[in-house]
Coordinates of C-alpha atoms in Angstrom, one line a residue:
X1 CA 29.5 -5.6 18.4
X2 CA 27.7 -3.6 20.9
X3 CA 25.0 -2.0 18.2
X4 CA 24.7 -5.5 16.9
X5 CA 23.8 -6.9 20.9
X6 CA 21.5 -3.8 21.2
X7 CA 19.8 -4.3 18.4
X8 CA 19.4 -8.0 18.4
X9 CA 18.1 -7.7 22.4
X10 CA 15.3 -5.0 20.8
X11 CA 14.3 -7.4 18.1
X12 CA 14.2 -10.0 21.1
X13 CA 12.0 -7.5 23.3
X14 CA 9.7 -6.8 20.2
X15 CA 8.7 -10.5 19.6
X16 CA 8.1 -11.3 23.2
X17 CA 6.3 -7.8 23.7
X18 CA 3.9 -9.2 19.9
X19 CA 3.6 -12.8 21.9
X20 CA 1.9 -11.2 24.8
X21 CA -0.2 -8.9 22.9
X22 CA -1.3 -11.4 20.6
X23 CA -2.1 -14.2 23.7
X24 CA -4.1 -11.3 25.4
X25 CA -5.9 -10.2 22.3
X26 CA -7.1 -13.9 21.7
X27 CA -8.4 -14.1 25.2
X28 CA -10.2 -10.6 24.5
X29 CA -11.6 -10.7 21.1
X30 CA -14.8 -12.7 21.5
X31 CA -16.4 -9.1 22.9
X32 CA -14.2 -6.2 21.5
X33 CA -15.5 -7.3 17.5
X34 CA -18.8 -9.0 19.2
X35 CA -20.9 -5.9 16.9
X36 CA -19.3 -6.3 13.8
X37 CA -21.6 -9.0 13.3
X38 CA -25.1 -10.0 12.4
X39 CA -26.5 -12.9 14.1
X40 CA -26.7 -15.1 10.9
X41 CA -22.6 -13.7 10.7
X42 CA -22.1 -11.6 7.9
X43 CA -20.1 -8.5 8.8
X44 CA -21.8 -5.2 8.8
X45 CA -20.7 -1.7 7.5
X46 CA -20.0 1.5 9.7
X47 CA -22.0 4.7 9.5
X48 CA -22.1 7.7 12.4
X49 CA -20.0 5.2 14.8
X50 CA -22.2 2.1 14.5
X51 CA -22.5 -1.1 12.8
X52 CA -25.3 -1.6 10.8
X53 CA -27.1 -4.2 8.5
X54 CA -27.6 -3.0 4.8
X55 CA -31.7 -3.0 3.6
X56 CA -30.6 -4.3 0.7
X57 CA -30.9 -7.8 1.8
X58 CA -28.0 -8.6 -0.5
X59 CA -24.5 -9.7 0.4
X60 CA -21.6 -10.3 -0.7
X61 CA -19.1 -13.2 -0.4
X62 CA -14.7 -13.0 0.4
X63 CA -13.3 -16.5 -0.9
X64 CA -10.2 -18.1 0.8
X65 CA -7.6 -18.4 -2.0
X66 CA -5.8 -21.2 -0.3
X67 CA -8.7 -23.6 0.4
X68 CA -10.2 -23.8 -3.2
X69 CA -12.1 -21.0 -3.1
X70 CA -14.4 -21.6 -0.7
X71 CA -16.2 -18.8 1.1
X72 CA -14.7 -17.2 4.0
X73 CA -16.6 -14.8 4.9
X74 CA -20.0 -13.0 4.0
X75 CA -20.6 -9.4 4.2
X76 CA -23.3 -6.3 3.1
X77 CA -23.8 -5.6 -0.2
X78 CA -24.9 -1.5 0.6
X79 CA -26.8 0.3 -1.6
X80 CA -26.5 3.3 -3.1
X81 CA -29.0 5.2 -0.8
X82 CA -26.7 4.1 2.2
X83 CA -23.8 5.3 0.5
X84 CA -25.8 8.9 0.7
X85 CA -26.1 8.5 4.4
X86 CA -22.6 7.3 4.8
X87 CA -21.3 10.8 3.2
X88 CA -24.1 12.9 4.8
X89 CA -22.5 11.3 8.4
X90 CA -19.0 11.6 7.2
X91 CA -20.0 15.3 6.0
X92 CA -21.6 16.4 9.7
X93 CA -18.8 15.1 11.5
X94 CA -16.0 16.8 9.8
X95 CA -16.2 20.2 10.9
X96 CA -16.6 20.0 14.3
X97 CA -13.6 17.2 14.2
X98 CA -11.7 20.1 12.4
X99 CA -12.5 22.1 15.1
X100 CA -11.0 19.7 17.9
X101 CA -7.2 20.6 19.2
X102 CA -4.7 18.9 17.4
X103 CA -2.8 16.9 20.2
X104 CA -6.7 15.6 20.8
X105 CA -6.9 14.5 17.4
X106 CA -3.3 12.5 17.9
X107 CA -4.3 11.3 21.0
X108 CA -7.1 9.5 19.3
X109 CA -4.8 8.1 16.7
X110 CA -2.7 6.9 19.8
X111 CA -5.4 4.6 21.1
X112 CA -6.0 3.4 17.8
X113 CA -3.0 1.7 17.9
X114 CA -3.2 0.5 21.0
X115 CA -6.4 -1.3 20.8
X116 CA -5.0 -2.6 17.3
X117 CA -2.3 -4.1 18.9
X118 CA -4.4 -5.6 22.5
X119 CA -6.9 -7.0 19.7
X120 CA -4.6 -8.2 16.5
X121 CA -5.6 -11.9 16.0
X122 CA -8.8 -11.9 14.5
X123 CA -7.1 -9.2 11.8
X124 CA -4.6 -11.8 11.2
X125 CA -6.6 -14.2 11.1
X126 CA -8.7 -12.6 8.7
X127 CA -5.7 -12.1 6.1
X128 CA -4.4 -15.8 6.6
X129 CA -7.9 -16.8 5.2
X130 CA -8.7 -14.1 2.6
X131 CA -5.8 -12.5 1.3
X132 CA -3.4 -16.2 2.1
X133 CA -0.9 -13.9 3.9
X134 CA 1.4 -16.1 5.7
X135 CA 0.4 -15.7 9.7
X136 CA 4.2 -14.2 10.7
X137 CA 3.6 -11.8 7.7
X138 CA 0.2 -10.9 8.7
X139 CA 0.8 -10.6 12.5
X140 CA 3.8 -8.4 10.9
X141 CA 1.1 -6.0 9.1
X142 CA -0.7 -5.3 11.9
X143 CA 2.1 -4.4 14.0
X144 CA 3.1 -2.2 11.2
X145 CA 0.2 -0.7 10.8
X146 CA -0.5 0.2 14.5
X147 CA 3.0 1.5 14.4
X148 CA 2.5 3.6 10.9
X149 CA -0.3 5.3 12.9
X150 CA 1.5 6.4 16.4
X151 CA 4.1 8.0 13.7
X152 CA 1.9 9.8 11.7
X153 CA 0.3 11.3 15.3
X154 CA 3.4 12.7 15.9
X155 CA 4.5 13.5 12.6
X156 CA 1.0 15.5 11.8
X157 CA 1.5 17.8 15.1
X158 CA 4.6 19.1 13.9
X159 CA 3.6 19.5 10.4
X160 CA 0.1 20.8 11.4
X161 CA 1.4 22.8 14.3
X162 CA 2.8 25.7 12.7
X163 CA 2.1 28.2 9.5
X164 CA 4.2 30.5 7.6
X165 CA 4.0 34.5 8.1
X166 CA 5.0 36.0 4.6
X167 CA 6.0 39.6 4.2
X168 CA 4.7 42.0 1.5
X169 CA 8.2 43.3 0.9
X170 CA 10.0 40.5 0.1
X171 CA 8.4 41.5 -3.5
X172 CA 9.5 44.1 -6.2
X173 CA 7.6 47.2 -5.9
X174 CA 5.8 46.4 -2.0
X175 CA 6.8 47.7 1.0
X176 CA 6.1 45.7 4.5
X177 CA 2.4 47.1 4.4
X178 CA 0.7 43.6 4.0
X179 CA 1.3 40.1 6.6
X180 CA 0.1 36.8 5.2
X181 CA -0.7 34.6 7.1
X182 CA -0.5 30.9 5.7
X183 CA -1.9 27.3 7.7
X184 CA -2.7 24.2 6.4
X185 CA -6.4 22.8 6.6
X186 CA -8.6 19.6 6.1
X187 CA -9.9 19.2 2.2
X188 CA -13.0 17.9 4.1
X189 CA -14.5 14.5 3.0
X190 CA -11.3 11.5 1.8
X191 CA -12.8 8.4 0.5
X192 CA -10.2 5.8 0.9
X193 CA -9.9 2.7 -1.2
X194 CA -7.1 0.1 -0.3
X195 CA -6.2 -3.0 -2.2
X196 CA -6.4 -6.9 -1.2
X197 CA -3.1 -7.5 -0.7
X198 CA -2.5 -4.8 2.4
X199 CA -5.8 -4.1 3.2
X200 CA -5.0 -3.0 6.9
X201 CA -1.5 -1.1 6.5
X202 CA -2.6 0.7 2.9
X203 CA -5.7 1.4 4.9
X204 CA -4.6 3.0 8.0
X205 CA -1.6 4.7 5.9
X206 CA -4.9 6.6 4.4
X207 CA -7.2 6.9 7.1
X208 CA -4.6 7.7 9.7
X209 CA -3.1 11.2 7.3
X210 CA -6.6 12.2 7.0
X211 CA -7.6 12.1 10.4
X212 CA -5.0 14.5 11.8
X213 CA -5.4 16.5 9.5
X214 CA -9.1 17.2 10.8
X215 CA -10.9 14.9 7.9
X216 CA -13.3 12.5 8.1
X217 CA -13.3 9.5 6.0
X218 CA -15.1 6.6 4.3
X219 CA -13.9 3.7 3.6
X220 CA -14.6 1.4 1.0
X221 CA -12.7 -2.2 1.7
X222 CA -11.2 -4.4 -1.0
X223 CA -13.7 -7.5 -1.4
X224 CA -10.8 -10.2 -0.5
X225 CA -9.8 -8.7 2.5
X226 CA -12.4 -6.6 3.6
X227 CA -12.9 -8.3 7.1
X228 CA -9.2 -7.6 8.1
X229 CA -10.3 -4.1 7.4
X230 CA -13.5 -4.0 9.0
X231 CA -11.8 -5.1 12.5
X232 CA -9.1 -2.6 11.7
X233 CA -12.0 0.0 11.7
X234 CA -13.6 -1.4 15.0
X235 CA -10.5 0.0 16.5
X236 CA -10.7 3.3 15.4
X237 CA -14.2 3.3 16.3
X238 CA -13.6 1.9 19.8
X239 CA -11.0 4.7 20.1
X240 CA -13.5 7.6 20.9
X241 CA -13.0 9.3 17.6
X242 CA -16.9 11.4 17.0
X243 CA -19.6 9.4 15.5
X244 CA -19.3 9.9 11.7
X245 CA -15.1 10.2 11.6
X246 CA -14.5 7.2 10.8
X247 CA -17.1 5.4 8.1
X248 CA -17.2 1.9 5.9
X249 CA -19.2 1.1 2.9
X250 CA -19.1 -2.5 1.8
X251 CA -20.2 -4.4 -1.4
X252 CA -19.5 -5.4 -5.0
X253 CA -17.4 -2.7 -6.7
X254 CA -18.9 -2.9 -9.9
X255 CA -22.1 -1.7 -8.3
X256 CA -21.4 1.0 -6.0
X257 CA -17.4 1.7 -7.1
X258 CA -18.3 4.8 -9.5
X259 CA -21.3 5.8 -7.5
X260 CA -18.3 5.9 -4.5
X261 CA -15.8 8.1 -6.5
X262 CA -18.2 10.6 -8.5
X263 CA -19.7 11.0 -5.0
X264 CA -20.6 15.2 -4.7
X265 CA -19.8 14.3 -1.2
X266 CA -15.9 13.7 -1.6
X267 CA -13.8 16.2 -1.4
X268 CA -10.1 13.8 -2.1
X269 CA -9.7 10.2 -2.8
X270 CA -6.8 7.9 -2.0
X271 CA -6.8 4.7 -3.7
X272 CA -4.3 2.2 -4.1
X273 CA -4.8 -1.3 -6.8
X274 CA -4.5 -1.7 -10.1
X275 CA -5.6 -0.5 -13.6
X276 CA -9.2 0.5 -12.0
X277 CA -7.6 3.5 -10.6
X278 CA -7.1 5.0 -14.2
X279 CA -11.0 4.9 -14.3
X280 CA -11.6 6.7 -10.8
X281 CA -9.2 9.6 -12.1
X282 CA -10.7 9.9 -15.5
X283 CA -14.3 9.7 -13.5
X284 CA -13.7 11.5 -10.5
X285 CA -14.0 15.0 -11.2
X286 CA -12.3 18.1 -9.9
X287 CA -11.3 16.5 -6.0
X288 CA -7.6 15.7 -4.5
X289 CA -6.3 12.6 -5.9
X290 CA -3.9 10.1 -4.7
X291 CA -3.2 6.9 -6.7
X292 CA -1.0 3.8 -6.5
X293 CA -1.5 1.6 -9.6
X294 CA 1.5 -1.2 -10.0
X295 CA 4.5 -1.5 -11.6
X296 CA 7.0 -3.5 -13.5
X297 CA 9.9 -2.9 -11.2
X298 CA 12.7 -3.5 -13.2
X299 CA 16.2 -4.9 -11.3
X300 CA 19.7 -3.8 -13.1
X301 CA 22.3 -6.2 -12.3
X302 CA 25.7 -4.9 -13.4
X303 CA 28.9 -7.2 -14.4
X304 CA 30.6 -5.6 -11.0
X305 CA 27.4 -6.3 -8.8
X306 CA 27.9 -9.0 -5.4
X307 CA 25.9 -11.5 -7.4
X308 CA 25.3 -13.3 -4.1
X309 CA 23.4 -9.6 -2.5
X310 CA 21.9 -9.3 -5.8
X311 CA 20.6 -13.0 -5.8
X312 CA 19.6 -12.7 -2.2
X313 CA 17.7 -9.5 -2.8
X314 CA 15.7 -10.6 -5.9
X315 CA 14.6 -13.9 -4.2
X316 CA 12.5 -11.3 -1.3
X317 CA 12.0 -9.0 -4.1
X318 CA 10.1 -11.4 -6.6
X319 CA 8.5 -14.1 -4.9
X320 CA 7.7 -12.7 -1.3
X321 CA 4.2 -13.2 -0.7
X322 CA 4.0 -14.7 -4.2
X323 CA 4.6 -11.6 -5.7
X324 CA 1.6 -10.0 -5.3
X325 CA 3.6 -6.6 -4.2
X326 CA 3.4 -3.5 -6.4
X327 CA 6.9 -3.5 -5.7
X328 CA 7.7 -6.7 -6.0
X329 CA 11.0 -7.0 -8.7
X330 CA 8.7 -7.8 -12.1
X331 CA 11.6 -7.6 -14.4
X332 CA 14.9 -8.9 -13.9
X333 CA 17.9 -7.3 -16.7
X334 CA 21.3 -8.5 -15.9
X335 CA 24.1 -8.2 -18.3
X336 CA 24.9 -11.1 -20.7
X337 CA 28.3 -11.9 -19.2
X338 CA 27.0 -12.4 -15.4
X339 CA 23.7 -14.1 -16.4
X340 CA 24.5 -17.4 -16.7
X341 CA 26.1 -17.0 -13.1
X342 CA 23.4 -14.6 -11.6
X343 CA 20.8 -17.3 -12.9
X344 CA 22.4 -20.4 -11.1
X345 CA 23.1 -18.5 -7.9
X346 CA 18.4 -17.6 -8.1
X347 CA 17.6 -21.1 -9.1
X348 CA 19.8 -22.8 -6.0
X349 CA 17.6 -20.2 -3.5
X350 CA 14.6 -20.9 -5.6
X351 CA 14.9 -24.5 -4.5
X352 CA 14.4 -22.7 -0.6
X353 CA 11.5 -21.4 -1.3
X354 CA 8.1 -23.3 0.8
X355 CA 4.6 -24.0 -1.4
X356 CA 2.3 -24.5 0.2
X357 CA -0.4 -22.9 2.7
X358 CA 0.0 -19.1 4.6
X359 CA -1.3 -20.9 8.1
X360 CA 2.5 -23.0 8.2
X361 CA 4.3 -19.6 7.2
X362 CA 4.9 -21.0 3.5
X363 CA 7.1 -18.5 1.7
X364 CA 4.7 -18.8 -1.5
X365 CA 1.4 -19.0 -0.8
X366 CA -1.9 -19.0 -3.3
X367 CA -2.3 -16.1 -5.8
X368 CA -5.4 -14.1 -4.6
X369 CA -8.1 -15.2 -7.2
X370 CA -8.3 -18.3 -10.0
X371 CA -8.6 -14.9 -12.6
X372 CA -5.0 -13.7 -11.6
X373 CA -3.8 -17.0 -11.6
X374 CA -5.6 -17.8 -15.0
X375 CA -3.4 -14.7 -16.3
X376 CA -0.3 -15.4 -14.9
X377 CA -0.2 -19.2 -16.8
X378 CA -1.8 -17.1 -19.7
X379 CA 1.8 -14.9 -19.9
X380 CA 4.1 -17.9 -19.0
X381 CA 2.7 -20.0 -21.7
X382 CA 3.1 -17.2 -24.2
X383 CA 6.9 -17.2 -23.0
X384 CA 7.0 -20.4 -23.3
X385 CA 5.2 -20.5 -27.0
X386 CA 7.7 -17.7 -28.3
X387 CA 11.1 -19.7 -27.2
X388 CA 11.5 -18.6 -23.6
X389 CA 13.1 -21.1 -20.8
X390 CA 11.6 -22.0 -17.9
X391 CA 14.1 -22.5 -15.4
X392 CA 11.7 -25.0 -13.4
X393 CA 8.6 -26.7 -14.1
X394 CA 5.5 -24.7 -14.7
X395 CA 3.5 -26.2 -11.9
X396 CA -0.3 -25.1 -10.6
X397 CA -3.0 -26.2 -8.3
X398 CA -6.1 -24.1 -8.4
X399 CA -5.0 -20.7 -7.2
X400 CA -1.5 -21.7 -5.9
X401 CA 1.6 -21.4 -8.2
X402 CA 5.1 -22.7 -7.1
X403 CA 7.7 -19.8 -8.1
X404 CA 9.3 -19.9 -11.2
X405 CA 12.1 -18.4 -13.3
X406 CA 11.6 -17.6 -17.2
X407 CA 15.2 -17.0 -18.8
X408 CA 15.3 -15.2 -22.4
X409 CA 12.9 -13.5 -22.3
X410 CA 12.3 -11.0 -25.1
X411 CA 10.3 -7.9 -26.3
X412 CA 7.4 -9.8 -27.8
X413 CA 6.6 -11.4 -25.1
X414 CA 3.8 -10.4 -23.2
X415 CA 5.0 -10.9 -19.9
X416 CA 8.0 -8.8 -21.0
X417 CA 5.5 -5.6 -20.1
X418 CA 2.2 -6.7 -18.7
X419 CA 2.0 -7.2 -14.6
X420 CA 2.2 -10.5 -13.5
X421 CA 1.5 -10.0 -9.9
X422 CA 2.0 -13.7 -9.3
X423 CA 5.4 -15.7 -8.3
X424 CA 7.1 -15.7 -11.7
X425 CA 9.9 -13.7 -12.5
X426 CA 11.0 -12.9 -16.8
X427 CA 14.7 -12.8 -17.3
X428 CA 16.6 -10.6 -20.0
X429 CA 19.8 -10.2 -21.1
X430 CA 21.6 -6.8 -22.0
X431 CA 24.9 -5.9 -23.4
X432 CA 24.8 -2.1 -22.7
X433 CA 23.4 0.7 -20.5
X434 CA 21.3 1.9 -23.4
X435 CA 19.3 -1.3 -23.8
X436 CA 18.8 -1.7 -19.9
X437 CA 17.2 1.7 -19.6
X438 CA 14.9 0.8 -22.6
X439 CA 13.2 -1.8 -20.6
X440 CA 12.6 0.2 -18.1
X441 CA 11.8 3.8 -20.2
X442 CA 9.4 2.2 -22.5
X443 CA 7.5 0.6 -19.9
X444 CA 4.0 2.0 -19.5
X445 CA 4.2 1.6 -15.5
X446 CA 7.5 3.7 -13.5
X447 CA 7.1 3.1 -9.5
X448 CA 10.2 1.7 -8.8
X449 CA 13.5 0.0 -10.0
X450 CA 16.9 -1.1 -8.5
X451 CA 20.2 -1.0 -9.6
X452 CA 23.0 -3.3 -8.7
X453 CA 27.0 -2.1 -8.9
X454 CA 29.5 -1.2 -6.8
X455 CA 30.3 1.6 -8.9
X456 CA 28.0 4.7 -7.2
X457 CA 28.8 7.0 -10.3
X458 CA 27.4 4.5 -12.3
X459 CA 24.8 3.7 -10.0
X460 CA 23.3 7.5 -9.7
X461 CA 23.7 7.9 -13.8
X462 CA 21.3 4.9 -14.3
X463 CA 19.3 5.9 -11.3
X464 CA 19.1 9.8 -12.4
X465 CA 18.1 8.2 -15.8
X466 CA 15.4 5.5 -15.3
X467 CA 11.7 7.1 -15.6
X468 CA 10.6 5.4 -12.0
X469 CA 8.9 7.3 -8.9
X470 CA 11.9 5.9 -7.1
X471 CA 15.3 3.9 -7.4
X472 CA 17.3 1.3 -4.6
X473 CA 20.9 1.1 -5.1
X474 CA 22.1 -2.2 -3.9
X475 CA 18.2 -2.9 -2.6
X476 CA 15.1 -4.7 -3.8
X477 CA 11.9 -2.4 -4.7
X478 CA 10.3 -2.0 -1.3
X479 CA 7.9 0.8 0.0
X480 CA 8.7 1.0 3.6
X481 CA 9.6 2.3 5.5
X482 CA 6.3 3.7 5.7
X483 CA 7.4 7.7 6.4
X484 CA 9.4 7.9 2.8
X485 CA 7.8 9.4 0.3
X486 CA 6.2 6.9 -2.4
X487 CA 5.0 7.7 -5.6
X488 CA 4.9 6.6 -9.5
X489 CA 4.6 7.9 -12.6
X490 CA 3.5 7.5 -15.7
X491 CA 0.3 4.5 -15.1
X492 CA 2.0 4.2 -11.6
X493 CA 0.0 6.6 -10.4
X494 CA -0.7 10.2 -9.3
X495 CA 1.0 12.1 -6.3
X496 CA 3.1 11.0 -3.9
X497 CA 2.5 9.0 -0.5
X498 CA 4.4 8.6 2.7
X499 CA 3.2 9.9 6.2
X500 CA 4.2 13.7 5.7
X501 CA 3.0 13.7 2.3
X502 CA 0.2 12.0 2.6
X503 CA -0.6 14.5 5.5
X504 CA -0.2 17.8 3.0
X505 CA -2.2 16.1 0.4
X506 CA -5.2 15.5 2.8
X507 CA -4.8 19.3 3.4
X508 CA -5.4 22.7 1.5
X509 CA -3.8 26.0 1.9
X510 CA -5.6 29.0 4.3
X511 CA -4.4 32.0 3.6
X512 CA -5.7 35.5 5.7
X513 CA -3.9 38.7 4.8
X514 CA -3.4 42.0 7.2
X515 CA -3.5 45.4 6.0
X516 CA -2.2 47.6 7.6
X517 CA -2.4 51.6 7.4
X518 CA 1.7 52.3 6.8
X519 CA 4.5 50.4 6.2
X520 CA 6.3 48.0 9.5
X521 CA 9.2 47.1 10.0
X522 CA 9.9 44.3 13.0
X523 CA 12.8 45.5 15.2
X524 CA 14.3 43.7 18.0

């Protein structure tokens, strides 16, 4: 009872401490983002500290999902000369950043997240009205985010503070004539890429690695989005970090995206999205990469599972923020004689569920673009054609679809496979272990998947055999929190994320070896 009053009385402290940040960063914003813009409003980008308008003339527009599509916001359209000057600023900054003490560096990071957190509205505003993130959730990814980067400070001075010493004689046929001496170091140059649906926490769990590591980086925002990340950036900028550390290139990505990532001035890139990221590793060349590409999270419901846990769990883990989650549960396989049971027990919290718009906190909110919701109808129709159920009415309204539940569900239908990223949710049944796995094995995505039992054998023979970056027992698919290690494979993706992972993979190995004259041997 006592952890339970502790912890309830530090949520209670959190919220009011959020509630006072947020009141005093409305009262402060009108000056602390007053540069972003130009004076007919369209956002700039960031090059050697400062906000500047592109030559170009050209810009480019973010549309508000929930409202029909209207603009939201306007910003440059940079060209490819300006991407030059972005990389040559980026490129002259690095190595006297490199050069600056590591608890420096962290104490940089530090501020960052202060300032996020004194001036979060206006980047929750922006994600209400470009990415329809409800405003709790969105207040909820700054804080995050602010809090991602005070733990990768700390995190990156004990994993940068200290090198290995390696001995010659450890090795058949040496004796202790040779020390090595082995540190980490920056790769130089990241170009960052984060996707529309997190475009300030899947930004700053890029920038944030790099940076203590003694990088510089550029950014290039996601184009729904991009002004949550652009404010995000003003922080880091307003931090004190060297002009040229931190960097922003804006515009269309079909006209500057490969030009970006076939750079000669990056030396690593981290992206997260979808099937584009296939292209930037085929294109990119011999740098560092770092890729987060979806899934079809697959959830396992056993006959011994809490079908009420494993109901509760797939309602957060399909149809929060409308599903637009790379980990959201794609794919639910439950055994044929709990799915009747399983199914009633979703539909009744399906029924819970809010529609509407992210300003009144709805819990499903428009799909991002009238494209991905074009797609998703295009897969439940095809359900539908082939003999699947829908468990509720299909129903749409421009970009917003209520959630929805398709049972029998079968191999040849295309939703069976493909990515829906949308609030719909294919059901199939399975009478073994054997055919289970084969939805998930023969899937051409594997970040994550979840298993529901309350057998644990069971539970780490499934888990040990389903081809996923990672498993939850008893859990939906989630990513957080942010310090474990993240990573897919097969077209999930390439390496692994988390804050000390992320950290090594922003760094290279240094290596200086002493000879000396005879053979040493440490005594004490």
């Amino acid at each position: 009872a006592t952890t339970t009053t502790t912890a309830t009385a530090t949520a209670t402290a959190r919220r009011a401490l959020t509630a006072r940040l947020f009141a005093s960063s409305r009262r402060a914003m009108s000056t602390f983002y007053a540069d972003l813009k130009t004076d007919a409003g369209t956002f700039k980008f960031a090059v050697g500290g400062a906000w500047r308008e592109s030559a170009s003339g050209s810009t480019c527009d973010a549309l508000n999902p929930s409202k029909g599509n209207i603009r939201a916001s306007t910003f440059q359209a940079c060209t490819t000369t300006e991407v030059d000057g972005v990389f040559a600023a980026a490129r002259a900054a690095q190595r006297g950043w490199a050069q600056t003490p590591l608890h420096a560096r962290a104490a940089k990071l530090h501020e960052a997240a202060r300032l996020m957190r004194e001036h979060a509205q206006p980047m929750a505003d922006a994600l209400v009205l470009e990415v329809a993130k409800g405003q709790k959730d969105a207040v909820t990814e700054v804080v995050r985010s602010a809090d991602l980067i005070e733990y990768t400070a700390e995190e990156g001075v004990r994993i940068l503070g200290e090198g290995k010493l390696l001995m010659s004689d450890s090795f058949p046929g040496h004796e202790r004539n040779k020390l090595c001496m082995s540190s980490k170091v920056p790769v130089g140059v990241v170009l960052c890429i984060p996707p529309f649906n997190y475009p300030i926490n899947l930004c700053v769990s890029k920038i944030a690695p790099a940076l203590i590591a003694g990088n510089t980086v550029v950014v290039k925002p996601p184009t729904q989005g991009c002004t949550a990340t652009l404010h995000m950036i003003q922080c880091f900028l307003k931090a004190g970090f060297p002009p040229g550390c931190i960097n922003a290139v804006t515009g269309r990505g079909g006209e500057i995206g490969d030009y970006l990532t076939q750079h000669p001035g990056v030396d690593a890139i981290s992206f997260t999205g979808g099937e584009t990221g296939i292209r930037v590793a085929q294109k990119s060349g011999m740098v560092a990469l770092q890729t987060e590409l979806g899934g079809k999270d697959a959830c396992l419901v056993l006959p011994d599972a809490d079908l009420d846990l494993a109901a509760k769990s797939i309602i957060a883990g399909a149809y929060s923020y409308a599903g637009q989650r790379c980990t959201a549960v794609k794919l639910l396989v439950v055994f044929d004689e709990i799915a009747d049971e399983l199914i009633a027990k979703v539909n009744a919290k399906i029924t819970e569920l809010t529609v509407g718009q992210p300003e009144d906190n709805a819990k499903i909110t428009a799909v991002i673009s009238k494209s991905s919701a074009d797609f998703i109808e295009s897969l439940v129709l095809d359900a539908k054609d082939k003999g699947a159920k829908l468990c509720q009415e299909w129903r749409r309204e421009d970009n917003l679809i209520w959630p929805l539940l398709i049972d029998n569900v079968t191999q040849d239908m295309k939703i069976c496979w493909e990515e829906p990223f949308g609030p719909v949710l294919p059901v199939v049944r399975v009478k073994t272990e054997a055919e289970a796995l084969e939805y998930v094995n023969k899937s051409r995505f594997g970040l994550q998947g979840c298993v529901f039992t309350k057998d644990i054998d069971r539970a780490i023979r499934l888990s040990d055999a389903m081809e996923t970056g990672t498993v939850q027992i008893n859990g939906p698919p989630s990513r957080g929190p942010d310090h474990f290690p993240f990573q897919g494979v097969k077209s999930s993706g390439i390496a692994s994320a988390g804050v000390a992972n992320t950290i090594n993979f922003m760094c290279k190995v240094k290596t200086t070896v002493i000879n000396l004259a005879r053979p040493s041997y440490t005594m004490a």
